[in-house]
Tab-separated table of C-alpha atoms in Angstrom:
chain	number	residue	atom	x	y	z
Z	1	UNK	CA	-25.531	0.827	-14.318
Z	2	UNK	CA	-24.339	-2.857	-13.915
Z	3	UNK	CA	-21.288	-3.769	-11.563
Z	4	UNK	CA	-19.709	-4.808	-14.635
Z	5	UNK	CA	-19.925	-1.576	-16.374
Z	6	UNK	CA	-18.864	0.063	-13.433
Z	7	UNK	CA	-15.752	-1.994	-13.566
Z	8	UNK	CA	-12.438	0.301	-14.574
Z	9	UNK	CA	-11.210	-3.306	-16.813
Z	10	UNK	CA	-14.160	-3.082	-18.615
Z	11	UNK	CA	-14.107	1.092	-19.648
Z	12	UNK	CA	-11.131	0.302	-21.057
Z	13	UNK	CA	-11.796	-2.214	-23.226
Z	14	UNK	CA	-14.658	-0.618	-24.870
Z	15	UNK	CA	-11.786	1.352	-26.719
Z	16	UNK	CA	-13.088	5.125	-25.428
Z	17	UNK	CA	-10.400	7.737	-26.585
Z	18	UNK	CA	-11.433	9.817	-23.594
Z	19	UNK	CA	-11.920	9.027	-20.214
Z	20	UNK	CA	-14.973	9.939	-18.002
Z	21	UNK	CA	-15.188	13.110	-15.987
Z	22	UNK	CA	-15.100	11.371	-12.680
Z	23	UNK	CA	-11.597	9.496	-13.431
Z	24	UNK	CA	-10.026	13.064	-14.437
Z	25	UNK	CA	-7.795	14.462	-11.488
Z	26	UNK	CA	-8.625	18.536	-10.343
Z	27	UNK	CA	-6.339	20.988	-12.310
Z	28	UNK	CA	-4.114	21.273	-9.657
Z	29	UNK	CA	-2.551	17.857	-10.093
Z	30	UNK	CA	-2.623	17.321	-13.407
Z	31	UNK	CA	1.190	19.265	-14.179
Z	32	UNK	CA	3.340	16.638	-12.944
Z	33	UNK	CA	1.180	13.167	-14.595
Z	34	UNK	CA	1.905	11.261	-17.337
Z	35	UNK	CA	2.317	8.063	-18.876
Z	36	UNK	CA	4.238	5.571	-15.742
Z	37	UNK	CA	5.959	3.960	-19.078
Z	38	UNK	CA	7.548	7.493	-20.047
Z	39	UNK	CA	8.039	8.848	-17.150
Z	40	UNK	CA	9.988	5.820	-15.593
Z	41	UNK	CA	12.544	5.579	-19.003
Z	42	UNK	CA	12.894	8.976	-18.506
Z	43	UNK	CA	13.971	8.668	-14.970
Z	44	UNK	CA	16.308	5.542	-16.041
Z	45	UNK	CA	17.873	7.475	-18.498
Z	46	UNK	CA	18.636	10.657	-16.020
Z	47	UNK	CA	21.101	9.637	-13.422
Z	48	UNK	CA	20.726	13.095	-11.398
Z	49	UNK	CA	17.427	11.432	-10.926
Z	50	UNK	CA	16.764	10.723	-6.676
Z	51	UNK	CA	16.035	7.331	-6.073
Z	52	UNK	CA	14.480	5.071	-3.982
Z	53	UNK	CA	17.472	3.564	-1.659
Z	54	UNK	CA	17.973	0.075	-2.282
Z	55	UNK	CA	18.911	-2.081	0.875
Z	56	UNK	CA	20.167	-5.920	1.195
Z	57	UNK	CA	18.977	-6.688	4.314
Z	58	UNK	CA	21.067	-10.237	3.975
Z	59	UNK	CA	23.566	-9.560	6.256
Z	60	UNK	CA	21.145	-9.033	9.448
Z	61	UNK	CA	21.521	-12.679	10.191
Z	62	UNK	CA	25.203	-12.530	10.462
Z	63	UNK	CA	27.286	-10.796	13.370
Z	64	UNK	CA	29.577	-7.982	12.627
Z	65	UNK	CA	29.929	-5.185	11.119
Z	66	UNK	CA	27.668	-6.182	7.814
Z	67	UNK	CA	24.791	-6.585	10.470
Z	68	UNK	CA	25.102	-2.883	11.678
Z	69	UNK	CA	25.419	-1.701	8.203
Z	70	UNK	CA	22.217	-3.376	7.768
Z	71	UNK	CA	20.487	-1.918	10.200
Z	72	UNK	CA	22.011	1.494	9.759
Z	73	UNK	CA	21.246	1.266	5.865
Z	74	UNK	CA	17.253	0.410	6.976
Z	75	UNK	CA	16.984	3.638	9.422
Z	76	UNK	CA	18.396	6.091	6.805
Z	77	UNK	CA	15.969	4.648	4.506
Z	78	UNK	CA	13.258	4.972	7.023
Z	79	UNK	CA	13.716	7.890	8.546
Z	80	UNK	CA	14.492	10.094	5.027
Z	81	UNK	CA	12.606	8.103	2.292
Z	82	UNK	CA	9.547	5.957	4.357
Z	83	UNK	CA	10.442	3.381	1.589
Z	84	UNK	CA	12.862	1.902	0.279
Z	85	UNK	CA	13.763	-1.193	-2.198
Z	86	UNK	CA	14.528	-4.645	-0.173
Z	87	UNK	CA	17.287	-7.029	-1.839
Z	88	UNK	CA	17.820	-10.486	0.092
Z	89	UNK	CA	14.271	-10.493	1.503
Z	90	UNK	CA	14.118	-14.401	1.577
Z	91	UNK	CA	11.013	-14.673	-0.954
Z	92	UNK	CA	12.139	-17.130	-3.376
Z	93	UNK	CA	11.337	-16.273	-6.894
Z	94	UNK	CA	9.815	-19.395	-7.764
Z	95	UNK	CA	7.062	-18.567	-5.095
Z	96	UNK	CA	6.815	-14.365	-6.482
Z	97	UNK	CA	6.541	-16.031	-9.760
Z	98	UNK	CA	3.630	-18.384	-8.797
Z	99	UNK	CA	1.877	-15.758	-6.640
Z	100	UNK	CA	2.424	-13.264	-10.338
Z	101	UNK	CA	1.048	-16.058	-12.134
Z	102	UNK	CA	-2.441	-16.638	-9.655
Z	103	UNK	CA	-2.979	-12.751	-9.893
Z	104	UNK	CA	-3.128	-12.441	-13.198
Z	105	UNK	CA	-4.899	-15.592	-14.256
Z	106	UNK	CA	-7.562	-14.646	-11.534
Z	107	UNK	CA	-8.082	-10.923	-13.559
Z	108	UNK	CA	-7.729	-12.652	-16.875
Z	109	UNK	CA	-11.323	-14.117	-16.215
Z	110	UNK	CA	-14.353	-12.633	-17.602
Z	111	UNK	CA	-15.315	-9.669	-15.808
Z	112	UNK	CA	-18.479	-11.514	-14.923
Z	113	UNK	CA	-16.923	-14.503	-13.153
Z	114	UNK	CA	-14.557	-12.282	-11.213
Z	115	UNK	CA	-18.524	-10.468	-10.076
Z	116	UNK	CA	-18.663	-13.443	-7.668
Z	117	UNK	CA	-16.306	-12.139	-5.429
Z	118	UNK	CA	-17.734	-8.464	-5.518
Z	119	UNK	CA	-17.586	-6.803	-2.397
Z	120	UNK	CA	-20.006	-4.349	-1.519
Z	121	UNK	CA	-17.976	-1.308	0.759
Z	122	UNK	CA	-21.609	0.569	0.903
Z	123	UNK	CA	-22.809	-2.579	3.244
Z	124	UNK	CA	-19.510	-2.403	4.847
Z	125	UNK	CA	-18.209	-4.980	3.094
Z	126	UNK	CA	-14.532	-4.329	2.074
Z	127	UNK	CA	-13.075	-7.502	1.039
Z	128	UNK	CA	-13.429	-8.695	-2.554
Z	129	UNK	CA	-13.304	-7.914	-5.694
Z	130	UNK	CA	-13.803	-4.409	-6.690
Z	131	UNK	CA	-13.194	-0.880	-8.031
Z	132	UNK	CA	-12.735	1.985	-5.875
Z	133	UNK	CA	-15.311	4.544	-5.831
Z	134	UNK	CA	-15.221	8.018	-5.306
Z	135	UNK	CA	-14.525	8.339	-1.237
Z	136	UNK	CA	-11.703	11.066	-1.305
Z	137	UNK	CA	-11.264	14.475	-0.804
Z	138	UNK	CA	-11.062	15.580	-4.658
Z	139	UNK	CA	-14.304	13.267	-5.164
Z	140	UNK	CA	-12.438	11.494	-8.492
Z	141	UNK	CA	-12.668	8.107	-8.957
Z	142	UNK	CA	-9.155	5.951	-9.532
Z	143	UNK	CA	-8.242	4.364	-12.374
Z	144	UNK	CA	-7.936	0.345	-10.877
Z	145	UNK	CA	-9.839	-2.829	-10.060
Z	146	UNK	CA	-8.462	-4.869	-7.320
Z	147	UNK	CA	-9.216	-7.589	-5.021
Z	148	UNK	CA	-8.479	-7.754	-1.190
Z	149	UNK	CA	-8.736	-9.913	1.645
Z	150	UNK	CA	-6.723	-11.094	4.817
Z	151	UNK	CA	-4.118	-13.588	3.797
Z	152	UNK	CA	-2.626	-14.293	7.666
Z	153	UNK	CA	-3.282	-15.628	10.268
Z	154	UNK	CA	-4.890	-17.953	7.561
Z	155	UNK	CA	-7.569	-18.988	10.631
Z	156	UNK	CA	-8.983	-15.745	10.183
Z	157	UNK	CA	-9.621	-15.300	6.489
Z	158	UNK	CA	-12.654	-15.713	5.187
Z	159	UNK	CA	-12.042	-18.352	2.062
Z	160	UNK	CA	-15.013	-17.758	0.525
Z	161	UNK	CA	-13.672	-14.291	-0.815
Z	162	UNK	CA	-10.047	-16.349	-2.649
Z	163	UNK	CA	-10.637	-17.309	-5.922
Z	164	UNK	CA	-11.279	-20.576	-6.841
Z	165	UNK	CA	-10.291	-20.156	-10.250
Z	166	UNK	CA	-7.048	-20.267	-10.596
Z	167	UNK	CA	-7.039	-23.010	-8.186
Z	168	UNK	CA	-3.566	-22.786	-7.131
Z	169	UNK	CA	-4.880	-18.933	-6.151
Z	170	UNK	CA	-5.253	-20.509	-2.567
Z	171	UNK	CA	-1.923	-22.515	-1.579
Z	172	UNK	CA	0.127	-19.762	-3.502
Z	173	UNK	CA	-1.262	-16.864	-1.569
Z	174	UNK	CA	-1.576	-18.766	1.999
Z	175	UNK	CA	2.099	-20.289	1.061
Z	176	UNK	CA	3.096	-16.300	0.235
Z	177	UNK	CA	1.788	-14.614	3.260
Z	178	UNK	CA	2.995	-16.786	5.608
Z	179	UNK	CA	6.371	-16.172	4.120
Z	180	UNK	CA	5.840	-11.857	4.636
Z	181	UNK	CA	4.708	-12.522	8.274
Z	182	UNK	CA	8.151	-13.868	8.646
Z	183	UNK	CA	9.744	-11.204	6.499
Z	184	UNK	CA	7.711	-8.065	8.963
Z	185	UNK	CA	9.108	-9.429	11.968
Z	186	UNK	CA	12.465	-9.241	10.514
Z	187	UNK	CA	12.394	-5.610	9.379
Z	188	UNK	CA	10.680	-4.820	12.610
Z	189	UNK	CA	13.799	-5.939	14.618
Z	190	UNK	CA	16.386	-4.037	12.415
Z	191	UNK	CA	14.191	-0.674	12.454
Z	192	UNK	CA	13.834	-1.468	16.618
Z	193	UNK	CA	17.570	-1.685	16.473
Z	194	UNK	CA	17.727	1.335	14.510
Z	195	UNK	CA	16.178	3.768	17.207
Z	196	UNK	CA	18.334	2.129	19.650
Z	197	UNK	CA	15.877	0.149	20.949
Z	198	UNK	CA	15.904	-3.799	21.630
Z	199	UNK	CA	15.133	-5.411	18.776
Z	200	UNK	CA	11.666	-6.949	19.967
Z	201	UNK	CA	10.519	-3.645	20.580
Z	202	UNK	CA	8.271	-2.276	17.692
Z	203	UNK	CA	6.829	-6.003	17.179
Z	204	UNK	CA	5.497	-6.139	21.087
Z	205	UNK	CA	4.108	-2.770	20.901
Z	206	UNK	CA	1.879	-3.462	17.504
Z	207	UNK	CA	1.189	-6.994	19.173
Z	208	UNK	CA	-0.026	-5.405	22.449
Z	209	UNK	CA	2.706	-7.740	24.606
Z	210	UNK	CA	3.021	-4.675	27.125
Z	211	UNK	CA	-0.974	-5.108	27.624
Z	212	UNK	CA	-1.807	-7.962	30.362
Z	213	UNK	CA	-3.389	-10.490	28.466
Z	214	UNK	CA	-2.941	-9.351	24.690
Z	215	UNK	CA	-1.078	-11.266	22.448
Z	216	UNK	CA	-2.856	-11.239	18.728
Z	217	UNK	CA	-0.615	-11.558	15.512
Z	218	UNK	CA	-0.408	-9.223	13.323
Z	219	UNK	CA	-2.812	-9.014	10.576
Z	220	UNK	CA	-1.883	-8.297	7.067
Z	221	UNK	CA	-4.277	-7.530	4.481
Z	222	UNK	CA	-3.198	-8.394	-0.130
Z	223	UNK	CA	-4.848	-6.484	-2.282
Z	224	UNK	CA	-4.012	-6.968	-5.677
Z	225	UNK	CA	-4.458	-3.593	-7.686
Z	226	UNK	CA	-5.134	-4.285	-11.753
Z	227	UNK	CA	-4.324	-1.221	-14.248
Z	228	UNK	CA	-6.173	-1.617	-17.269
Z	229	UNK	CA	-4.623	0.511	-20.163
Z	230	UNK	CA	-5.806	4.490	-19.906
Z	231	UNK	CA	-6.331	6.730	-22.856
Z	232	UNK	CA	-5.528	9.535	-20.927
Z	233	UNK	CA	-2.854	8.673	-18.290
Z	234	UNK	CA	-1.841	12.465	-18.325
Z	235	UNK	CA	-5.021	13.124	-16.742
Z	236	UNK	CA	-6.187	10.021	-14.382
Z	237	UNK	CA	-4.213	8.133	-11.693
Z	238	UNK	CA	-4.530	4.413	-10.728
Z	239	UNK	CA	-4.359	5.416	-7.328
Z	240	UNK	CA	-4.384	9.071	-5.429
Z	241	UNK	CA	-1.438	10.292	-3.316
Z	242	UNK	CA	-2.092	9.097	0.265
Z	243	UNK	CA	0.068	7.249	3.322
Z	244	UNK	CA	-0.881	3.665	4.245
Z	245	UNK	CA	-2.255	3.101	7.802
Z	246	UNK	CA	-0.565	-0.379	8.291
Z	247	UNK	CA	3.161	-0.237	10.144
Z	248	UNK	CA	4.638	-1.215	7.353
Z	249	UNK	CA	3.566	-2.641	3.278
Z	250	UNK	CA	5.496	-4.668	0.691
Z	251	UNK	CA	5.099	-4.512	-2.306
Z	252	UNK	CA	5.702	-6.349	-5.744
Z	253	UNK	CA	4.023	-5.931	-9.275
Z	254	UNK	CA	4.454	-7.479	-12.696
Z	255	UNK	CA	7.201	-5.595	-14.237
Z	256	UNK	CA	5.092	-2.521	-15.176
Z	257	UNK	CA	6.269	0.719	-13.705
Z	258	UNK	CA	3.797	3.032	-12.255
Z	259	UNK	CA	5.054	3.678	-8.046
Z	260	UNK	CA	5.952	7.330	-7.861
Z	261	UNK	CA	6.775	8.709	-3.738
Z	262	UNK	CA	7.442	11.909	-2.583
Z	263	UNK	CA	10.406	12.957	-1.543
Z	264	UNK	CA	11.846	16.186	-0.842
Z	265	UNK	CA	9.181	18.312	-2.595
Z	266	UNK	CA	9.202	15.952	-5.831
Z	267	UNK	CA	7.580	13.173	-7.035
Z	268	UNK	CA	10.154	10.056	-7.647
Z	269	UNK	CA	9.487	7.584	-9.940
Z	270	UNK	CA	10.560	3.949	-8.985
Z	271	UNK	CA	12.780	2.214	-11.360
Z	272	UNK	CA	12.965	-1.142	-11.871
Z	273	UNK	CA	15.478	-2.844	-9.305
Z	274	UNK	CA	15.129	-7.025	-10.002
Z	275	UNK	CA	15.008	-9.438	-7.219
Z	276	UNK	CA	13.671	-6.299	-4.830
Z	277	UNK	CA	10.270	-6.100	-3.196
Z	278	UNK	CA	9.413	-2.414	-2.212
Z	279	UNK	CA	8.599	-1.750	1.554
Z	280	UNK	CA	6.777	1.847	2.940
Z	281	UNK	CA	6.834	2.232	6.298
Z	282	UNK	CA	2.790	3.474	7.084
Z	283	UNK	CA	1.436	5.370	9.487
Z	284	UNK	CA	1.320	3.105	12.103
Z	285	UNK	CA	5.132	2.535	12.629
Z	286	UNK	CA	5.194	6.742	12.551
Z	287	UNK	CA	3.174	7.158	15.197
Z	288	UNK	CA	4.853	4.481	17.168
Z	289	UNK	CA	8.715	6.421	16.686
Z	290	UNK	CA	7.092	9.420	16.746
Z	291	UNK	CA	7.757	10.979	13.700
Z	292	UNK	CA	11.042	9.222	13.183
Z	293	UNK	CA	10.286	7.126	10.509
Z	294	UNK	CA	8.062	8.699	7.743
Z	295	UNK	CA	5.025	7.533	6.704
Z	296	UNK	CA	5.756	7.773	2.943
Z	297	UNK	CA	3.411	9.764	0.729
Z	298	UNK	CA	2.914	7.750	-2.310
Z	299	UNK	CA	0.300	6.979	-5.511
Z	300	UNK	CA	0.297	5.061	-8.471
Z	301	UNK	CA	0.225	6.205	-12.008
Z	302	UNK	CA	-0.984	4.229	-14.985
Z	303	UNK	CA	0.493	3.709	-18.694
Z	304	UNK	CA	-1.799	3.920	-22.374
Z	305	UNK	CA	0.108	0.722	-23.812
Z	306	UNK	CA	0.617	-1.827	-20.790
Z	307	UNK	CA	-1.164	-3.347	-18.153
Z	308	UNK	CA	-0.153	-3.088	-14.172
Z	309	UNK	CA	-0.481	-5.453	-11.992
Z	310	UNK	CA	0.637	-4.461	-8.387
Z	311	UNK	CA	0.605	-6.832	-5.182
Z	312	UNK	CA	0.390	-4.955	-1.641
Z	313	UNK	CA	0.589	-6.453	1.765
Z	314	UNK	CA	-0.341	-4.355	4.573
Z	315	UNK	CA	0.824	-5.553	7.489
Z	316	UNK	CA	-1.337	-4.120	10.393
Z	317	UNK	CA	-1.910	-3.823	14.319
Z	318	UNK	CA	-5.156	-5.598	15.578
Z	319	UNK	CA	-7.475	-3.392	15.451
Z	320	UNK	CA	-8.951	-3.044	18.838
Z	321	UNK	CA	-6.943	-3.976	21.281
Z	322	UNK	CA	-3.555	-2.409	20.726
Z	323	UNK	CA	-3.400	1.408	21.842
Z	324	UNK	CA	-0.852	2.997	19.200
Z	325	UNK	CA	1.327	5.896	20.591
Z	326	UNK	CA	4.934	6.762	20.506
Z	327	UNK	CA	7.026	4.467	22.385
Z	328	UNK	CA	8.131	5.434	26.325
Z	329	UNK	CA	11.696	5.171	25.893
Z	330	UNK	CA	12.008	7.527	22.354
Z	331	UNK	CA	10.572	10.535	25.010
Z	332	UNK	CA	12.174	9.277	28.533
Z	333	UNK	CA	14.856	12.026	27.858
Z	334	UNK	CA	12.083	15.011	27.971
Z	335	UNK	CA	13.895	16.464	24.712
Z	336	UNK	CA	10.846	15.245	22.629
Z	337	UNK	CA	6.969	15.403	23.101
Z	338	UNK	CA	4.577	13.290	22.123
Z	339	UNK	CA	3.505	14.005	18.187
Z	340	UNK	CA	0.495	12.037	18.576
Z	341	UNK	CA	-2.507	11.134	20.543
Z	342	UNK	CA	-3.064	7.440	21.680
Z	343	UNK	CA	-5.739	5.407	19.396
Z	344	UNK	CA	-6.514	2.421	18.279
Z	345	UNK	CA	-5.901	1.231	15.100
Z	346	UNK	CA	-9.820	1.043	14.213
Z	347	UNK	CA	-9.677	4.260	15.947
Z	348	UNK	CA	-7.136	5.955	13.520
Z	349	UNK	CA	-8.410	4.513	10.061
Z	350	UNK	CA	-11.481	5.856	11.342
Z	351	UNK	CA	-10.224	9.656	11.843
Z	352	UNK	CA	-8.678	9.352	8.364
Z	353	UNK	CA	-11.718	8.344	6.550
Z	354	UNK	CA	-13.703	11.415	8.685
Z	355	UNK	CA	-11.021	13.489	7.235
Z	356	UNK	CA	-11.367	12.930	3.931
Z	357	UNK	CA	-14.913	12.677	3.675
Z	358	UNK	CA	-14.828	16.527	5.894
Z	359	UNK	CA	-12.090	17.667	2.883
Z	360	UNK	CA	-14.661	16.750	0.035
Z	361	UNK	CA	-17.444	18.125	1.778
Z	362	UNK	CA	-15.036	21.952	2.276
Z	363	UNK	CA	-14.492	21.064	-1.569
Z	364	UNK	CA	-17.573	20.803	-2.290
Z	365	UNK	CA	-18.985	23.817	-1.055
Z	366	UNK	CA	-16.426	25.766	-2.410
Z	367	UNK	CA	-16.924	24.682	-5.702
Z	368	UNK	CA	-20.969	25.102	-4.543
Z	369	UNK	CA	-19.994	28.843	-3.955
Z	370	UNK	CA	-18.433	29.513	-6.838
Z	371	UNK	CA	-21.224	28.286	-9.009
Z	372	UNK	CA	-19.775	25.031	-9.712
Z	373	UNK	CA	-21.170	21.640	-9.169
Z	374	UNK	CA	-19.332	18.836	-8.268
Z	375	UNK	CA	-20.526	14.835	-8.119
């Protein structure tokens, strides 16, 4: 099989009323999909509906009571939700709407041309263009192409992997992340402020500024996840439930619904709130408050009659030289205990990825046991 037919884009143009066996989701999760178009109007049109909160983080830069409301308003969100919507983030919309614009003309291209930025995650390889293969505990295969790369510290990235077609892929997306590193060091201070902490705190501890010697920036990964239209979206997903590792990930996408979280024992479908960008806090900024702030469990579903387009930064630690464990002060009172072990970074996307690939192997020799194969 060619990389191009392996390409989700390219299934779903060849007009198949059924999808492949490795796209369709075990039994178990099947009751609660369905078409993101459907299931978000239906969510519109119930207001006993939850919903995602929606904060205006605006009034930080002002003193006075607004400014506490701000920060208050963030560590609700954070601490019951893991996400929330973000209203005066500072992103103008002339810049979303030129970053919207890159994304799509770049998957707009002929499958083939997009091929010359295929990565290759068997050779270790991760940043590119690609579709993601089956490396999960269920062993299904999502329904999404994407393409992912560092976009800051812009001295790091490896240009090669940006598109050079569109060519205003490059200024647009260097011009846009520099723009979110800003934006992360903001919410960092008001969620520092929110656990009573000094407002530098959570930024110096995923910078390693307690560590003689470290300083490194934060690095923060796009990947832009394309939807093609699905025949079956009551039985695939564009991508499985899971938590991020980064501290924390915004996100925007082209008007298409599809974000569901889980909250309270339910799936919640995000509606549309204009001039928001969507932030989850990920596992990294859990471990660091030690459970305080949740690490939101989230996926992506995908529609029969529209096309998604979804841009994620992940704003992470580096990956080495940062040890990640719950801040000193949140345990100097001896009423809570450490929830988790020091790692690394590296360290802790490693234990993730051992986890999964342990849960498909138990998965796989149940199914083995019960005279069932499984691929």
């Amino acid at each position: 099989m060619t990389d191009v037919e392996l390409r989700v884009e390219a299934l779903s143009l060849s007009g198949v009323s059924a999808i492949p066996p490795e796209y369709v989701r075990p039994e178990e999760e099947r009751a609660d999909l369905g078409d993101a178009l459907e299931l978000a109007r239906a969510a519109s049109d119930d207001d006993a509906t939850a919903r995602i909160p929606v904060v205006d983080i605006s009034a930080f830069d002002n003193d006075g009571d607004g400014r506490h409301a701000c920060v208050e308003a963030v560590r609700a969100a954070a601490e019951e939700w893991g996400v929330m919507h973000i209203a005066g983030h500072g992103l103008p919309g002339d810049v979303l709407g030129r970053l919207r614009a890159a994304g799509e003309a770049f998957f707009a291209l002929p499958i083939a041309e997009k091929e010359a930025y295929a990565n290759d995650p068997a050779a270790g390889r991760l940043q590119g263009y690609g579709s993601k293969l089956a490396a999960n505990a269920s062993g299904k295969r999502e329904w999404e192409d994407y393409l992912f790369h560092l976009v800051h510290p812009d001295h790091l990235a490896d240009h090669s992997l940006w598109p050079a077609n569109p060519p205003e892929y490059v200024p647009v997306s260097r011009d846009f992340g520099g723009r979110v590193r800003t934006l992360a060091s903001k919410l960092l201070a008001i969620l520092s402020l929110g656990l009573g902490l000094p407002e530098e705190t959570l930024e110096r501890r995923l910078r390693g500024h307690e560590l003689a010697g470290v300083d490194d920036d934060l690095l923060l990964q796009l990947k832009i996840n394309y939807y093609p239209r699905c025949p079956r979206p009551d039985l695939a997903v564009g991508v499985e439930a899971h938590t991020d590792v980064s501290a924390l990930s915004f996100i925007l996408h082209n008007g298409v619904p599809g974000l569901q979280v889980h909250h309270a024992g339910s799936w919640v479908t995000a509606r549309p709130e204009p001039g928001t960008i969507v932030v989850h806090v990920g596992d990294a900024l859990e471990i660091l408050t030690n459970g305080r702030y949740t690490s939101v469990l989230h996926r992506g579903l995908v529609s029969r009659d529209a096309v998604r387009l979804s841009w994620v930064v992940f704003c992470e630690p580096p990956p080495e030289s940062v040890l990640l464990q719950p801040v000193p002060e949140l345990l100097a009172d001896g009423a809570d205990k450490p929830l988790f072990a020091p790692r690394t970074f590296k360290q802790h996307v490693q234990r993730k990825l051992f986890k999964k690939l342990k849960d498909q192997q138990d998965n796989n020799a149940a199914a083995a046991s019960n005279g069932m194969i499984t691929k």
